[in-house]
Amino acid sequence: MSAEASAQASAVALDEREARERYDADGYVIFRDVIDADLIKEVNAHVDWLQARHPELRPEQLGHVLMQHDPFWVRLIGDDRLVDIAQMFIGPDVALFASHYICKPPFAGQPVLWHQDGAFWPLEPMKVVTLWLAVDPSTPENGCVRLVPGSHKWDVAGMRDNTDVESVLGKEIAVDVDEDQAVDMVLQPGDVEVHHPHIVHGSNANTSPRRRCGLTIRYIPTTTRIVSDELPWPSAFHLRGAPGVNPYQPKPVYVEGKHLPFRGCEAWS
């Protein structure tokens, strides 16, 4: 069975119990058709709006520091369909830690070298789950996420600089990775791939004529502490349940003409 077929065959989560079992065994699971086409259309408009406002940033680098005063972004990561999935893995008290569009342009999209997310994040304990929302079709040709099933059970390895290739992180895991063991996360817009903070993953460059855009969303239980001198963290938002141990950013206020208009923006005024 090919890596792509293997990922497809093991990916559909039928219920919470099966999703948890697959996540615990493999370190990832895929949920299909989570977000509707109308909201994905708004997400595309948001990406275009962000790129127009931040021409100094590569489209792979539309990160969490831009979120604090962005009502649509906070509305998106607080969507009940996404938070319900996060709750399956971290419990009922949910906050956002970070979110990041990795939008690889046609022909020139940078790779993400092999890494474990937990090697980077100031969280204690490392209880966190990533939801990767597909904005575009994501395939091997345009640089989809690849991961090594079961590698979430490995120790967290060190990271090393890699300046031989221009990449999103500029770093890679400091151990050899057997790429033959990796599977491709083939997704359609609105699909969500969920993965563990210790799973080894990355993605190839986009040399195809089609953009590959996805939104990473990092949810934490409110018992996980953000350990930083910068508090509240720029993208720390309380979403559900008890507020727990962290200070949070206030809900951003929508201002017509300043922010991207979206369905329901009146409620954010």
Short mmCIF file of C-alpha atoms in Angstrom, two decimals, residues 54-214:
data_model
loop_
_atom_site.label_atom_id
_atom_site.label_comp_id
_atom_site.label_asym_id
_atom_site.label_seq_id
_atom_site.Cartn_x
_atom_site.Cartn_y
_atom_site.Cartn_z
CA HIS A 54 1.88 42.49 5.40
CA PRO A 55 3.83 42.49 2.12
CA GLU A 56 7.04 42.29 4.16
CA LEU A 57 6.17 38.71 5.20
CA ARG A 58 6.41 35.59 3.12
CA PRO A 59 3.00 33.89 2.87
CA GLU A 60 4.38 30.95 4.87
CA GLN A 61 4.98 33.31 7.81
CA LEU A 62 1.55 34.68 8.66
CA GLY A 63 1.91 33.82 12.33
CA HIS A 64 0.36 34.20 15.76
CA VAL A 65 1.77 37.69 16.45
CA LEU A 66 -0.76 39.06 13.92
CA MET A 67 -3.77 37.67 15.79
CA GLN A 68 -4.23 39.96 18.76
CA HIS A 69 -6.38 42.56 16.99
CA ASP A 70 -7.89 40.33 14.29
CA PRO A 71 -11.56 39.51 15.00
CA PHE A 72 -11.98 37.11 12.09
CA TRP A 73 -8.95 35.02 13.06
CA VAL A 74 -10.20 34.71 16.65
CA ARG A 75 -13.70 33.91 15.40
CA LEU A 76 -12.25 31.17 13.17
CA ILE A 77 -10.15 29.40 15.80
CA GLY A 78 -13.10 29.64 18.21
CA ASP A 79 -15.49 27.88 15.82
CA ASP A 80 -17.34 25.23 17.83
CA ARG A 81 -16.60 22.56 15.21
CA LEU A 82 -12.88 23.03 15.75
CA VAL A 83 -13.00 23.45 19.51
CA ASP A 84 -15.18 20.32 19.79
CA ILE A 85 -12.41 18.34 18.06
CA ALA A 86 -9.75 19.84 20.32
CA GLN A 87 -11.82 18.96 23.36
CA MET A 88 -11.69 15.27 22.43
CA PHE A 89 -7.94 15.32 23.02
CA ILE A 90 -7.34 17.89 25.78
CA GLY A 91 -10.59 18.05 27.74
CA PRO A 92 -13.35 20.64 28.26
CA ASP A 93 -11.27 23.63 29.41
CA VAL A 94 -9.77 24.98 26.20
CA ALA A 95 -7.58 27.94 25.25
CA LEU A 96 -5.67 28.91 22.16
CA PHE A 97 -1.88 28.96 22.35
CA ALA A 98 -0.96 29.83 18.76
CA SER A 99 -2.09 29.78 15.15
CA HIS A 100 -0.19 30.18 11.89
CA TYR A 101 -1.05 30.19 8.20
CA ILE A 102 1.56 28.31 6.19
CA CYS A 103 0.63 29.38 2.68
CA LYS A 104 3.01 27.98 0.07
CA PRO A 105 2.82 29.93 -3.19
CA PRO A 106 2.94 28.13 -6.55
CA PHE A 107 6.40 27.10 -7.79
CA ALA A 108 8.19 28.76 -4.84
CA GLY A 109 6.63 27.50 -1.61
CA GLN A 110 9.23 26.75 1.05
CA PRO A 111 9.53 23.33 2.70
CA VAL A 112 9.10 22.68 6.40
CA LEU A 113 11.99 20.47 7.47
CA TRP A 114 11.48 17.48 9.77
CA HIS A 115 10.74 18.56 13.34
CA GLN A 116 8.72 17.99 16.48
CA ASP A 117 6.56 20.93 17.55
CA GLY A 118 7.22 20.31 21.22
CA ALA A 119 10.88 21.20 20.72
CA PHE A 120 9.91 24.85 20.16
CA TRP A 121 7.07 25.75 22.51
CA PRO A 122 7.19 27.40 25.98
CA LEU A 123 4.53 25.18 27.53
CA GLU A 124 4.49 23.33 30.85
CA PRO A 125 3.44 20.58 30.67
CA MET A 126 3.60 19.88 26.91
CA LYS A 127 -0.13 19.12 26.81
CA VAL A 128 -1.28 20.65 23.51
CA VAL A 129 -2.92 19.48 20.32
CA THR A 130 -2.52 20.84 16.79
CA LEU A 131 -5.40 21.06 14.34
CA TRP A 132 -4.26 21.63 10.75
CA LEU A 133 -7.13 23.10 8.71
CA ALA A 134 -6.79 22.68 4.95
CA VAL A 135 -7.63 25.88 3.08
CA ASP A 136 -6.54 24.49 -0.33
CA PRO A 137 -6.34 20.93 -1.64
CA SER A 138 -3.19 19.55 -0.05
CA THR A 139 -1.32 16.86 -2.00
CA PRO A 140 2.22 15.53 -2.43
CA GLU A 141 2.57 17.66 -5.55
CA ASN A 142 2.03 20.98 -3.75
CA GLY A 143 3.82 20.15 -0.51
CA CYS A 144 1.32 18.51 1.84
CA VAL A 145 2.18 17.67 5.44
CA ARG A 146 4.10 14.41 5.85
CA LEU A 147 4.50 12.66 9.18
CA VAL A 148 5.96 9.50 10.67
CA PRO A 149 3.20 7.46 12.35
CA GLY A 150 4.08 6.40 15.87
CA SER A 151 6.95 8.87 16.23
CA HIS A 152 4.99 10.74 18.92
CA LYS A 153 6.24 8.00 21.25
CA TRP A 154 9.87 9.00 20.66
CA ASP A 155 11.77 11.31 22.98
CA VAL A 156 11.87 14.96 21.95
CA ALA A 157 15.09 15.37 19.97
CA GLY A 158 17.23 18.46 19.67
CA MET A 159 17.06 20.83 16.72
CA ARG A 160 19.88 22.01 14.48
CA ASP A 161 20.17 24.91 12.06
CA ASN A 162 19.94 24.10 8.37
CA THR A 163 20.98 26.90 6.04
CA ASP A 164 21.50 24.64 3.02
CA VAL A 165 17.90 25.13 1.97
CA GLU A 166 15.51 28.05 2.50
CA SER A 167 12.76 26.71 4.72
CA VAL A 168 9.91 27.91 6.91
CA LEU A 169 11.64 27.12 10.22
CA GLY A 170 15.30 27.32 9.23
CA LYS A 171 15.89 24.30 11.45
CA GLU A 172 15.51 20.53 11.38
CA ILE A 173 15.41 17.69 13.84
CA ALA A 174 18.90 16.58 14.89
CA VAL A 175 18.31 12.88 14.17
CA ASP A 176 17.99 10.96 10.93
CA VAL A 177 14.43 10.40 9.70
CA ASP A 178 13.52 7.40 7.56
CA GLU A 179 11.37 9.09 4.94
CA ASP A 180 10.11 5.73 3.69
CA GLN A 181 8.10 5.52 6.92
CA ALA A 182 6.35 8.85 6.32
CA VAL A 183 2.75 9.19 5.14
CA ASP A 184 1.21 12.06 3.15
CA MET A 185 -1.67 14.00 4.64
CA VAL A 186 -3.86 14.36 1.56
CA LEU A 187 -6.61 16.84 2.44
CA GLN A 188 -9.41 18.80 0.83
CA PRO A 189 -10.51 22.29 1.89
CA GLY A 190 -12.37 22.03 5.18
CA ASP A 191 -10.63 18.82 6.29
CA VAL A 192 -8.73 18.87 9.58
CA GLU A 193 -5.66 16.83 10.46
CA VAL A 194 -4.93 16.51 14.19
CA HIS A 195 -1.48 15.68 15.52
CA HIS A 196 0.52 15.20 18.71
CA PRO A 197 3.20 17.76 19.72
CA HIS A 198 5.93 15.10 19.58
CA ILE A 199 5.17 13.55 16.20
CA VAL A 200 7.93 13.96 13.60
CA HIS A 201 6.54 15.81 10.60
CA GLY A 202 7.39 18.25 7.83
CA SER A 203 6.51 19.04 4.24
CA ASN A 204 8.27 19.38 0.90
CA ALA A 205 8.60 22.53 -1.18
CA ASN A 206 5.71 23.48 -3.44
CA THR A 207 7.03 23.36 -6.99
CA SER A 208 3.57 22.85 -8.50
CA PRO A 209 1.38 25.52 -10.15
CA ARG A 210 -1.17 25.28 -7.28
CA ARG A 211 -0.98 27.11 -3.96
CA ARG A 212 -1.01 25.04 -0.77
CA CYS A 213 -2.43 26.88 2.21
CA GLY A 214 -3.23 25.51 5.64
#
